[in-house]
CSV table of C-alpha atoms in Angstrom, one decimal:
chain,number,residue,atom,x,y,z
D,140,MET,CA,5.2,19.1,-28.9
D,141,SER,CA,2.1,18.7,-31.0
D,142,ASP,CA,-1.4,18.5,-29.3
D,143,ALA,CA,0.2,19.2,-25.9
D,144,VAL,CA,-1.9,19.6,-22.8
D,145,SER,CA,-0.9,22.3,-20.3
D,146,VAL,CA,-1.5,21.4,-16.6
D,147,VAL,CA,-1.5,24.4,-14.3
D,148,GLY,CA,-1.3,24.2,-10.5
D,149,ILE,CA,-3.3,26.7,-8.5
D,150,GLY,CA,-3.7,27.2,-4.8
D,151,ALA,CA,-6.3,28.7,-2.5
D,152,ASP,CA,-4.9,32.1,-3.3
D,153,GLY,CA,-6.3,31.7,-6.8
D,154,TRP,CA,-5.4,34.0,-9.6
D,155,ASP,CA,-3.4,36.4,-7.4
D,156,GLY,CA,-1.0,33.6,-6.4
D,157,LEU,CA,-0.1,32.4,-9.9
D,158,PRO,CA,3.2,33.3,-11.5
D,159,GLU,CA,3.0,35.2,-14.8
D,160,ALA,CA,4.0,32.1,-16.8
D,161,SER,CA,1.0,30.2,-15.6
D,162,ARG,CA,-1.3,33.2,-16.2
D,163,ARG,CA,-0.2,33.4,-19.8
D,164,VAL,CA,-1.1,29.7,-20.3
D,165,LEU,CA,-4.5,30.2,-18.9
D,166,ARG,CA,-5.2,33.4,-20.9
D,167,ALA,CA,-4.3,31.6,-24.1
D,168,ALA,CA,-6.2,28.4,-23.5
D,169,GLY,CA,-9.2,27.8,-25.7
D,170,VAL,CA,-10.4,25.1,-23.2
D,171,LEU,CA,-10.1,25.2,-19.4
D,172,ILE,CA,-10.8,21.9,-17.6
D,173,GLY,CA,-10.9,21.5,-13.8
D,174,ALA,CA,-13.0,21.1,-10.7
D,175,PRO,CA,-15.8,23.7,-10.4
D,176,ARG,CA,-13.9,25.2,-7.3
D,177,GLN,CA,-10.8,25.6,-9.4
D,178,LEU,CA,-12.6,27.1,-12.4
D,179,ASP,CA,-14.3,29.6,-10.2
D,180,LEU,CA,-10.8,31.0,-9.1
D,181,LEU,CA,-10.2,32.3,-12.6
D,182,PRO,CA,-11.4,35.7,-13.6
D,183,VAL,CA,-13.7,35.5,-16.7
D,184,GLY,CA,-12.2,38.6,-18.2
D,185,ASP,CA,-8.6,37.3,-18.1
D,186,CYS,CA,-9.5,33.7,-19.0
D,187,PRO,CA,-12.2,33.6,-21.8
D,188,GLY,CA,-11.7,30.0,-22.8
D,189,GLU,CA,-14.5,27.4,-22.7
D,190,ARG,CA,-14.9,26.0,-19.2
D,191,ILE,CA,-15.5,22.3,-18.6
D,192,ALA,CA,-15.9,20.7,-15.2
D,193,TRP,CA,-14.4,17.2,-14.8
D,194,PRO,CA,-17.1,14.5,-15.0
D,195,SER,CA,-17.3,11.6,-12.4
D,196,PRO,CA,-15.6,9.1,-12.5
D,197,LEU,CA,-12.8,11.2,-13.8
D,198,ARG,CA,-10.1,8.8,-15.0
D,199,PRO,CA,-12.2,6.9,-17.7
D,200,ALA,CA,-13.3,10.3,-19.1
D,201,VAL,CA,-9.9,11.7,-19.7
D,202,PRO,CA,-9.0,10.3,-23.1
D,203,GLY,CA,-12.4,11.0,-24.7
D,204,LEU,CA,-12.6,14.5,-23.2
D,205,LEU,CA,-9.2,15.5,-24.5
D,206,ALA,CA,-9.9,13.9,-27.9
D,207,ALA,CA,-13.0,15.9,-28.2
D,208,HIS,CA,-10.9,19.1,-28.1
D,209,ALA,CA,-8.0,17.9,-30.2
D,210,GLY,CA,-6.3,20.8,-32.0
D,211,ARG,CA,-7.3,23.4,-29.4
D,212,ALA,CA,-5.2,24.9,-26.6
D,213,VAL,CA,-6.2,22.9,-23.6
D,214,ALA,CA,-5.3,23.8,-20.0
D,215,VAL,CA,-6.1,21.6,-17.1
D,216,LEU,CA,-6.3,23.0,-13.6
D,217,ALA,CA,-4.8,21.1,-10.6
D,218,SER,CA,-4.6,21.7,-6.9
D,219,GLY,CA,-1.1,22.7,-5.9
D,220,ASP,CA,1.6,20.6,-7.5
D,221,PRO,CA,-0.1,18.5,-10.2
D,222,SER,CA,2.5,15.8,-9.8
D,223,PHE,CA,2.0,15.4,-6.1
D,224,TYR,CA,-1.0,13.0,-5.6
D,225,GLY,CA,-2.6,15.0,-8.3
D,226,ILE,CA,-4.1,15.0,-11.8
D,227,GLY,CA,-0.6,15.1,-13.3
D,228,ARG,CA,-0.1,11.4,-12.6
D,229,THR,CA,-3.5,10.4,-14.1
D,230,LEU,CA,-2.8,12.4,-17.3
D,231,ALA,CA,0.7,11.0,-17.7
D,232,GLU,CA,-0.7,7.4,-17.3
D,233,THR,CA,-3.6,7.9,-19.7
D,234,VAL,CA,-2.4,10.3,-22.4
D,235,GLY,CA,1.4,10.0,-22.0
D,236,ALA,CA,3.9,12.2,-20.2
D,237,ASP,CA,5.3,13.5,-23.6
D,238,ARG,CA,2.0,15.3,-24.2
D,239,LEU,CA,2.1,17.3,-20.9
D,240,ARG,CA,3.5,20.7,-20.0
D,241,ILE,CA,3.2,21.0,-16.2
D,242,HIS,CA,3.3,24.3,-14.4
D,243,PRO,CA,3.5,23.5,-10.7
D,244,HIS,CA,2.3,25.6,-7.8
D,245,PRO,CA,3.5,25.0,-4.2
D,246,SER,CA,1.8,22.0,-2.8
D,247,SER,CA,-0.3,22.0,0.3
D,248,VAL,CA,2.5,19.9,2.0
D,249,SER,CA,5.0,22.6,1.2
D,250,TYR,CA,2.7,25.3,2.6
D,251,ALA,CA,2.0,23.2,5.7
D,252,CYS,CA,5.7,22.6,6.4
D,253,ALA,CA,6.4,26.3,6.0
D,254,ARG,CA,3.7,27.2,8.5
D,255,LEU,CA,4.8,24.5,11.0
D,256,GLY,CA,8.6,24.9,10.6
D,257,TRP,CA,8.9,21.2,9.8
D,258,PRO,CA,11.6,19.9,7.5
D,259,LEU,CA,9.8,18.7,4.4
D,260,GLU,CA,12.3,15.9,3.7
D,261,GLU,CA,11.7,14.4,7.1
D,262,THR,CA,7.9,14.6,7.1
D,263,GLU,CA,5.8,11.6,6.2
D,264,THR,CA,2.8,12.3,3.9
D,265,VAL,CA,-0.3,10.1,3.7
D,266,SER,CA,-3.2,10.8,1.3
D,267,LEU,CA,-6.7,9.8,2.3
D,268,VAL,CA,-8.2,11.1,-0.9
D,269,ALA,CA,-10.2,8.1,-2.2
D,270,ARG,CA,-8.0,5.8,0.0
D,271,PRO,CA,-8.9,3.8,3.1
D,272,LEU,CA,-8.5,5.5,6.5
D,273,ALA,CA,-6.8,2.3,7.8
D,274,ALA,CA,-3.7,3.1,5.7
D,275,LEU,CA,-2.7,5.7,8.3
D,276,ALA,CA,-2.0,3.0,10.9
D,277,ALA,CA,1.2,1.8,9.2
D,278,VAL,CA,3.1,5.0,9.7
D,279,LEU,CA,2.2,5.8,13.3
D,280,HIS,CA,5.4,5.8,15.4
D,281,PRO,CA,6.2,7.7,18.6
D,282,GLY,CA,7.6,11.2,17.8
D,283,ARG,CA,6.9,11.0,14.1
D,284,ARG,CA,5.5,14.0,12.2
D,285,ILE,CA,2.9,13.1,9.6
D,286,LEU,CA,0.9,15.2,7.2
D,287,VAL,CA,-2.4,13.8,6.1
D,288,LEU,CA,-4.2,15.0,2.9
D,289,GLY,CA,-7.9,15.0,3.8
D,290,GLU,CA,-10.7,14.1,1.6
D,291,GLY,CA,-13.6,16.1,3.0
D,292,PRO,CA,-14.8,18.0,6.1
D,293,GLU,CA,-15.2,14.8,8.2
D,294,THR,CA,-11.7,13.6,7.7
D,295,PRO,CA,-10.1,15.2,10.8
D,296,ALA,CA,-12.8,13.7,13.0
D,297,ARG,CA,-12.4,10.3,11.4
D,298,VAL,CA,-8.6,10.4,11.9
D,299,ALA,CA,-9.0,11.5,15.5
D,300,SER,CA,-11.4,8.5,16.1
D,301,LEU,CA,-8.9,6.0,14.6
D,302,LEU,CA,-6.1,7.4,16.7
D,303,ARG,CA,-8.1,7.1,19.9
D,304,ASP,CA,-9.2,3.6,19.0
D,305,THR,CA,-5.6,2.4,18.3
D,306,GLY,CA,-3.8,3.8,21.3
D,307,TRP,CA,-2.7,7.2,19.9
D,308,GLY,CA,-5.1,9.4,21.7
D,309,GLY,CA,-2.3,11.8,22.9
D,310,THR,CA,-1.4,12.7,19.4
D,311,ARG,CA,-1.6,16.4,18.6
D,312,ILE,CA,-3.7,17.2,15.6
D,313,ARG,CA,-3.5,20.5,13.8
D,314,VAL,CA,-5.8,21.2,10.8
D,315,LEU,CA,-4.5,23.8,8.4
D,316,GLU,CA,-7.4,25.1,6.3
D,317,GLN,CA,-7.3,27.0,3.0
D,318,LEU,CA,-3.5,27.2,3.0
D,319,GLY,CA,-2.1,30.2,1.2
D,320,GLY,CA,-5.6,31.8,0.8
D,321,PRO,CA,-7.3,34.7,2.5
D,322,ARG,CA,-9.4,32.3,4.7
D,323,GLU,CA,-6.5,30.4,6.1
D,324,ARG,CA,-7.2,29.0,9.6
D,325,LEU,CA,-5.6,26.7,12.1
D,326,LEU,CA,-7.4,24.2,14.4
D,327,ASP,CA,-5.4,22.6,17.2
D,328,ALA,CA,-6.3,19.8,19.7
D,329,THR,CA,-5.3,16.3,20.7
D,330,ALA,CA,-7.0,13.2,19.2
D,331,GLY,CA,-8.4,12.2,22.5
D,332,ALA,CA,-10.1,15.6,22.9
D,333,TRP,CA,-10.9,16.4,19.3
D,334,PRO,CA,-13.9,18.8,19.4
D,335,TYR,CA,-14.6,19.4,15.7
D,336,GLU,CA,-17.1,17.2,13.8
D,337,ARG,CA,-16.5,19.1,10.5
D,338,THR,CA,-13.8,21.4,9.1
D,339,ASP,CA,-13.2,23.2,5.8
D,340,ALA,CA,-13.1,20.7,3.0
D,341,LEU,CA,-9.7,22.1,1.8
D,342,HIS,CA,-7.3,21.2,4.5
D,343,VAL,CA,-4.2,19.3,5.6
D,344,LEU,CA,-3.8,17.5,9.0
D,345,ALA,CA,-0.5,17.7,10.9
D,346,LEU,CA,0.0,14.9,13.4
D,347,ASP,CA,2.6,14.9,16.2
D,348,CYS,CA,2.4,11.2,17.1
D,349,ALA,CA,2.2,10.2,20.7
D,350,ARG,CA,1.5,6.6,21.7
D,351,ASP,CA,-0.6,5.9,24.8
D,352,PRO,CA,1.5,4.3,27.6
D,353,ASP,CA,-0.5,1.0,27.6
D,354,ALA,CA,-0.6,0.7,23.8
D,355,LEU,CA,1.2,-2.2,22.1
D,356,ARG,CA,4.5,-1.1,20.5
D,357,LEU,CA,4.8,-1.9,16.8
D,358,GLY,CA,8.2,-1.4,15.3
D,359,ALA,CA,9.1,-0.8,11.7
D,360,ALA,CA,11.0,-4.0,11.2
D,361,PRO,CA,9.4,-7.5,10.5
D,362,GLY,CA,8.7,-9.5,13.6
D,363,LEU,CA,5.8,-7.7,15.1
D,364,PRO,CA,4.5,-9.1,18.5
D,365,ASP,CA,2.2,-12.0,18.1
D,366,GLU,CA,-0.3,-10.0,20.2
D,367,ALA,CA,-0.7,-7.6,17.3
D,368,TYR,CA,-2.7,-10.3,15.4
D,369,GLU,CA,-6.1,-11.7,15.7
D,370,HIS,CA,-5.6,-15.5,15.2
D,371,ASP,CA,-6.8,-19.0,15.9
D,372,GLY,CA,-3.3,-20.5,16.3
D,373,GLN,CA,-2.6,-20.4,12.6
D,374,LEU,CA,0.1,-17.7,12.9
D,375,THR,CA,3.8,-17.7,11.9
D,376,LYS,CA,5.3,-16.9,15.3
D,377,ARG,CA,7.3,-13.7,15.7
D,378,TYR,CA,10.9,-14.9,15.5
D,379,VAL,CA,10.2,-17.4,12.7
D,380,ARG,CA,8.3,-14.6,10.9
D,381,ALA,CA,11.3,-12.3,11.1
D,382,ALA,CA,13.6,-14.9,9.7
D,383,THR,CA,11.0,-15.7,6.9
D,384,LEU,CA,10.8,-12.1,5.8
D,385,ALA,CA,14.5,-11.9,5.8
D,386,ALA,CA,14.6,-14.8,3.4
D,387,LEU,CA,11.9,-13.4,1.2
D,388,ALA,CA,13.8,-10.1,1.0
D,389,PRO,CA,11.0,-7.7,0.0
D,390,ALA,CA,11.9,-4.7,-2.2
D,391,PRO,CA,9.8,-1.7,-3.2
D,392,GLY,CA,7.1,-2.5,-5.8
D,393,GLU,CA,7.4,-6.3,-5.5
D,394,LEU,CA,4.4,-8.6,-5.3
D,395,LEU,CA,4.2,-11.5,-2.8
D,396,TRP,CA,1.9,-14.6,-2.9
D,397,ASP,CA,1.2,-15.6,0.8
D,398,VAL,CA,-0.1,-19.1,0.2
D,399,GLY,CA,-2.0,-20.6,3.1
D,400,GLY,CA,-2.4,-17.2,4.6
D,401,GLY,CA,-3.6,-18.2,8.1
D,402,SER,CA,-3.7,-14.9,9.9
D,403,GLY,CA,-2.0,-13.0,7.1
D,404,SER,CA,1.1,-12.1,9.0
D,405,ILE,CA,3.7,-12.7,6.3
D,406,GLY,CA,1.8,-10.7,3.6
D,407,ILE,CA,1.0,-7.9,6.1
D,408,GLU,CA,4.6,-7.5,7.2
D,409,TRP,CA,5.9,-7.8,3.6
D,410,MET,CA,3.6,-4.8,2.8
D,411,ARG,CA,4.7,-2.8,5.9
D,412,THR,CA,8.3,-2.9,4.7
D,413,HIS,CA,7.5,-0.3,2.0
D,414,ARG,CA,4.3,1.4,0.8
D,415,ALA,CA,4.9,0.2,-2.7
D,416,CYS,CA,5.1,-3.5,-1.8
D,417,ARG,CA,2.0,-5.6,-2.7
D,418,ALA,CA,0.7,-8.9,-1.5
D,419,VAL,CA,-2.0,-11.5,-2.2
D,420,ALA,CA,-3.0,-13.8,0.6
D,421,VAL,CA,-4.6,-17.1,-0.5
D,422,GLU,CA,-6.6,-18.9,2.2
D,423,LYS,CA,-9.1,-21.6,1.8
D,424,SER,CA,-11.1,-20.9,5.0
D,425,PRO,CA,-13.6,-18.0,4.6
D,426,GLU,CA,-13.4,-17.4,8.4
D,427,ARG,CA,-9.6,-17.1,8.3
D,428,ALA,CA,-9.8,-15.0,5.1
D,429,ALA,CA,-12.0,-12.5,6.9
D,430,ARG,CA,-9.6,-12.5,9.8
D,431,ILE,CA,-6.7,-11.7,7.4
D,432,ALA,CA,-8.6,-8.7,6.2
D,433,ARG,CA,-9.2,-7.4,9.7
D,434,ASN,CA,-5.6,-7.8,10.6
D,435,ALA,CA,-4.5,-6.0,7.4
D,436,ASP,CA,-6.7,-3.0,8.4
D,437,ALA,CA,-5.5,-3.0,12.0
D,438,LEU,CA,-1.9,-3.0,10.9
D,439,GLY,CA,-2.2,-0.3,8.2
D,440,VAL,CA,-2.1,-2.3,4.9
D,441,PRO,CA,-5.8,-2.3,3.8
D,442,ALA,CA,-4.6,-2.8,0.2
D,443,LEU,CA,-3.7,-6.4,0.9
D,444,GLU,CA,-5.8,-8.6,-1.4
D,445,VAL,CA,-7.3,-11.8,-0.1
D,446,VAL,CA,-8.3,-14.7,-2.4
D,447,THR,CA,-10.5,-17.3,-0.7
D,448,GLY,CA,-10.1,-20.8,-2.0
D,449,PRO,CA,-7.8,-23.9,-1.9
D,450,ALA,CA,-4.4,-23.8,-3.5
D,451,PRO,CA,-3.2,-24.6,-6.1
D,452,GLU,CA,-6.6,-24.0,-7.8
D,453,ALA,CA,-7.0,-20.5,-6.3
D,454,LEU,CA,-3.6,-19.5,-7.8
D,455,ALA,CA,-4.9,-19.6,-11.4
D,456,GLY,CA,-4.8,-16.2,-13.1
D,457,LEU,CA,-3.1,-14.3,-10.2
D,458,PRO,CA,-0.5,-11.7,-11.2
D,459,THR,CA,3.0,-13.0,-11.6
D,460,PRO,CA,4.7,-12.9,-8.2
D,461,ASP,CA,8.2,-11.7,-7.4
D,462,ALA,CA,8.2,-14.0,-4.3
D,463,VAL,CA,6.1,-16.8,-2.9
D,464,PHE,CA,5.7,-17.9,0.7
D,465,VAL,CA,4.1,-21.2,1.4
D,466,GLY,CA,3.1,-21.4,5.0
D,467,GLY,CA,0.5,-24.2,4.9
D,468,GLY,CA,-0.8,-27.0,2.7
D,469,LEU,CA,2.5,-28.1,1.3
D,470,THR,CA,1.2,-31.7,0.9
D,471,ALA,CA,-1.7,-30.6,-1.3
D,472,PRO,CA,-1.1,-32.2,-4.7
D,473,GLY,CA,0.8,-30.0,-7.0
D,474,LEU,CA,1.0,-26.9,-4.7
D,475,LEU,CA,4.8,-26.6,-4.5
D,476,ALA,CA,5.2,-27.2,-8.2
D,477,ALA,CA,2.6,-24.6,-9.1
D,478,CYS,CA,4.2,-22.0,-6.9
D,479,TRP,CA,7.7,-22.7,-8.4
D,480,ASP,CA,6.4,-22.6,-11.9
D,481,ALA,CA,4.6,-19.3,-11.3
D,482,LEU,CA,7.9,-17.5,-10.5
D,483,PRO,CA,9.9,-15.7,-13.1
D,484,VAL,CA,13.7,-16.1,-13.2
D,485,GLY,CA,15.0,-14.3,-10.2
D,486,GLY,CA,11.9,-14.9,-8.2
D,487,ARG,CA,12.2,-16.3,-4.6
D,488,LEU,CA,10.3,-19.1,-2.9
D,489,VAL,CA,10.3,-19.7,0.8
D,490,ALA,CA,8.4,-22.5,2.5
D,491,ASN,CA,8.1,-23.4,6.2
D,492,THR,CA,6.9,-26.6,7.7
D,493,VAL,CA,6.8,-28.5,11.1
D,494,THR,CA,5.8,-32.0,9.8
D,495,LEU,CA,8.0,-34.8,8.5
D,496,GLU,CA,5.9,-35.3,5.5
D,497,SER,CA,6.2,-31.8,4.3
D,498,GLU,CA,9.9,-31.7,5.3
D,499,ALA,CA,10.5,-34.6,2.9
D,500,LEU,CA,9.0,-32.5,0.1
D,501,LEU,CA,11.3,-29.6,0.9
D,502,ALA,CA,14.3,-31.8,1.1
D,503,GLU,CA,13.6,-33.1,-2.4
D,504,ALA,CA,13.0,-29.5,-3.7
D,505,HIS,CA,16.3,-28.5,-2.2
D,506,ARG,CA,18.0,-31.4,-3.9
D,507,ARG,CA,16.5,-30.4,-7.3
D,508,HIS,CA,16.8,-26.7,-7.1
D,509,GLY,CA,19.4,-25.8,-4.5
D,510,GLY,CA,18.9,-22.8,-2.2
D,511,GLU,CA,19.1,-23.1,1.5
D,512,LEU,CA,17.5,-25.6,3.8
D,513,VAL,CA,17.6,-24.6,7.5
D,514,ARG,CA,16.0,-25.6,10.7
D,515,LEU,CA,14.8,-22.8,13.0
D,516,ALA,CA,14.4,-23.6,16.7
D,517,VAL,CA,13.2,-21.1,19.3
D,518,ALA,CA,13.0,-21.7,23.1
D,519,THR,CA,11.3,-19.4,25.6
D,520,ALA,CA,12.2,-19.0,29.2
D,521,VAL,CA,9.2,-20.0,31.4
D,522,PRO,CA,8.7,-20.6,35.2
D,523,VAL,CA,9.5,-24.1,36.4
D,524,GLY,CA,8.3,-24.2,40.0
D,525,GLY,CA,10.3,-21.5,41.8
D,526,PHE,CA,12.9,-21.5,39.0
D,527,THR,CA,13.1,-20.7,35.3
D,528,GLY,CA,13.7,-23.1,32.4
D,529,TRP,CA,13.5,-23.3,28.7
D,530,ARG,CA,10.4,-24.4,26.8
D,531,GLN,CA,11.2,-25.5,23.2
D,532,ALA,CA,8.8,-24.6,20.4
D,533,MET,CA,8.3,-27.1,17.5
D,534,PRO,CA,11.3,-26.6,15.2
D,535,VAL,CA,10.5,-25.2,11.8
D,536,THR,CA,12.2,-26.4,8.6
D,537,GLN,CA,12.6,-23.7,6.0
D,538,TRP,CA,13.5,-24.0,2.4
D,539,SER,CA,14.4,-20.9,0.4
D,540,ALA,CA,15.5,-20.7,-3.2
D,541,THR,CA,15.9,-18.2,-6.0
D,542,LYS,CA,14.8,-19.4,-9.5
D,543,ARG,CA,17.7,-19.5,-11.9
D,544,PRO,CA,17.7,-19.7,-15.7
D,545,ALA,CA,17.4,-23.3,-16.9
D,546,PRO,CA,20.5,-24.7,-18.6
D,547,GLU,CA,20.2,-24.6,-22.4
D,548,GLY,CA,18.4,-27.7,-23.7
D,549,SER,CA,17.0,-28.8,-20.3
D,550,VAL,CA,13.4,-29.5,-19.6
D,551,THR,CA,11.9,-27.2,-17.0
D,552,GLY,CA,9.5,-28.1,-14.3
D,553,GLY,CA,8.6,-27.3,-10.8
D,554,PRO,CA,9.8,-29.1,-7.6
D,555,GLY,CA,8.8,-32.7,-7.9
D,556,THR,CA,7.6,-32.5,-11.5
D,557,GLU,CA,8.3,-35.2,-14.1
D,558,GLY,CA,11.1,-34.2,-16.4
D,559,SER,CA,12.7,-31.6,-14.1
D,560,VAL,CA,16.3,-30.6,-14.7
D,561,THR,CA,17.8,-33.2,-12.4
D,562,GLY,CA,15.4,-36.0,-13.3
D,563,GLY,CA,14.4,-38.7,-10.9
D,564,PRO,CA,11.0,-39.9,-9.7
D,565,ALA,CA,8.5,-37.2,-8.6
D,566,PRO,CA,7.4,-37.3,-5.0
D,567,GLU,CA,3.8,-38.4,-4.3
D,568,GLY,CA,1.3,-35.6,-4.8
D,569,SER,CA,3.4,-33.5,-7.4
D,570,VAL,CA,1.9,-32.4,-10.7
D,571,THR,CA,3.3,-31.2,-14.0
D,572,LYS,CA,3.2,-27.5,-14.9
D,573,ARG,CA,-0.4,-26.4,-15.6
D,574,SER,CA,-1.8,-23.5,-17.4
D,575,ALA,CA,-4.9,-21.6,-16.2
D,576,PRO,CA,-7.1,-18.9,-17.6
D,577,GLU,CA,-6.2,-15.4,-16.5
D,578,ARG,CA,-8.4,-13.7,-13.9
D,579,PRO,CA,-7.9,-10.6,-11.9
D,580,VAL,CA,-7.3,-10.5,-8.1
D,581,THR,CA,-10.7,-10.1,-6.4
D,582,PRO,CA,-10.9,-7.2,-3.9
D,583,ARG,CA,-11.2,-8.6,-0.4
D,584,SER,CA,-14.3,-6.7,0.5
D,585,ASP,CA,-17.1,-5.5,-1.7
D,586,THR,CA,-18.2,-3.1,1.0
D,587,ARG,CA,-14.8,-1.3,1.1
D,588,ARG,CA,-14.3,1.9,-0.9
D,589,PRO,CA,-12.0,1.0,-3.8
D,590,VAL,CA,-8.5,2.2,-3.6
D,591,THR,CA,-8.0,4.7,-6.4
D,592,LYS,CA,-5.7,7.6,-7.2
D,593,GLY,CA,-7.1,10.9,-6.0
D,594,SER,CA,-6.1,14.5,-6.3
D,595,GLU,CA,-3.9,16.2,-3.8
D,596,GLU,CA,-6.6,18.2,-2.1
D,597,GLY,CA,-9.9,16.7,-3.4
């Protein structure tokens, strides 16, 4: 492997804790790159190579820094296992995995599970290194054991505050500092009585989750209680929401467009199904867009993107979706056509409505493109005098379809577009397929810390 870069994991035990194979790499290196804390762990006499501290920001500097030392033996230091929330991923993505020789060290999570007696394969891990604290909320469930990779000395106090504020004050927090090193220490208290404002910067938090008796229960499956959302009435209700997510069928890594986001419930619960799921909520009302962002934070998916603007115009340049949900604005000219046209083959579209006008559009889309057309009706038992009776909610018409390859020689087009496969007149308000300049999804809050990839232990 020519011009290879060695990546060596090192722990709080420093040089003494390294296996001989890792020591040989560091002794032979002409260039040693790492954080100042990591470089200080290497004895100068054993490791005479030139020492270079990572600049900030780190990621953009990687290609240039390695190119400047091409032809020399380069060793990069990493905290613990370089491939576990560490520099190994950044290097693989920027210079290529084929250029790397990785020498892992036990990760902080392995050390923590060893100290606590927790089975590693059953323990949830969340990194808060350069990531929003709100992401922790999505994994909180009674009895669950969670390890949190902290970013700095204030992280445990911030985590304790979030737990108290969200109904998890009884959660036991243990902070394991300097794992594997001579200064290893354990701090132990509940979130509700957490006494430490600062801890050692190099730490892992262990959470034994305990929900307060009066806190709202949030399950892992779609269909969270309506009370979990801040809303103004524009909310896909619980049972319809569960049926809608089932039709959308999220899979890890997929991207959803939630068009006419309202309170953001569909996009939020799409992302809660798996940490790799992504979603963009499109909402024309700035007030509702801000509410979507607050709901996303409260329910543990702060990475949900919010685009404020009317659809279909606001869809221009968004990343290609794997699925689209249309929860409002179906009668906007060209909206359904634009959503259908944006999907790749195999992509899914689900649209809900309660009005006759929009129902007619969905019936025509079903005639042209197939799929399923269903009516969802929910009734709730309510008091009727001294008795109990049923109160019927407005029925919801739902169309769901998967985009299939067009037959050879056919003319493609979205639902209701002139020249579509089945022909026939286009419904009022439809448009032909349009092209739009590419533009990136705008982060939903300029005041929020950007979500970036961080190292395992900072």
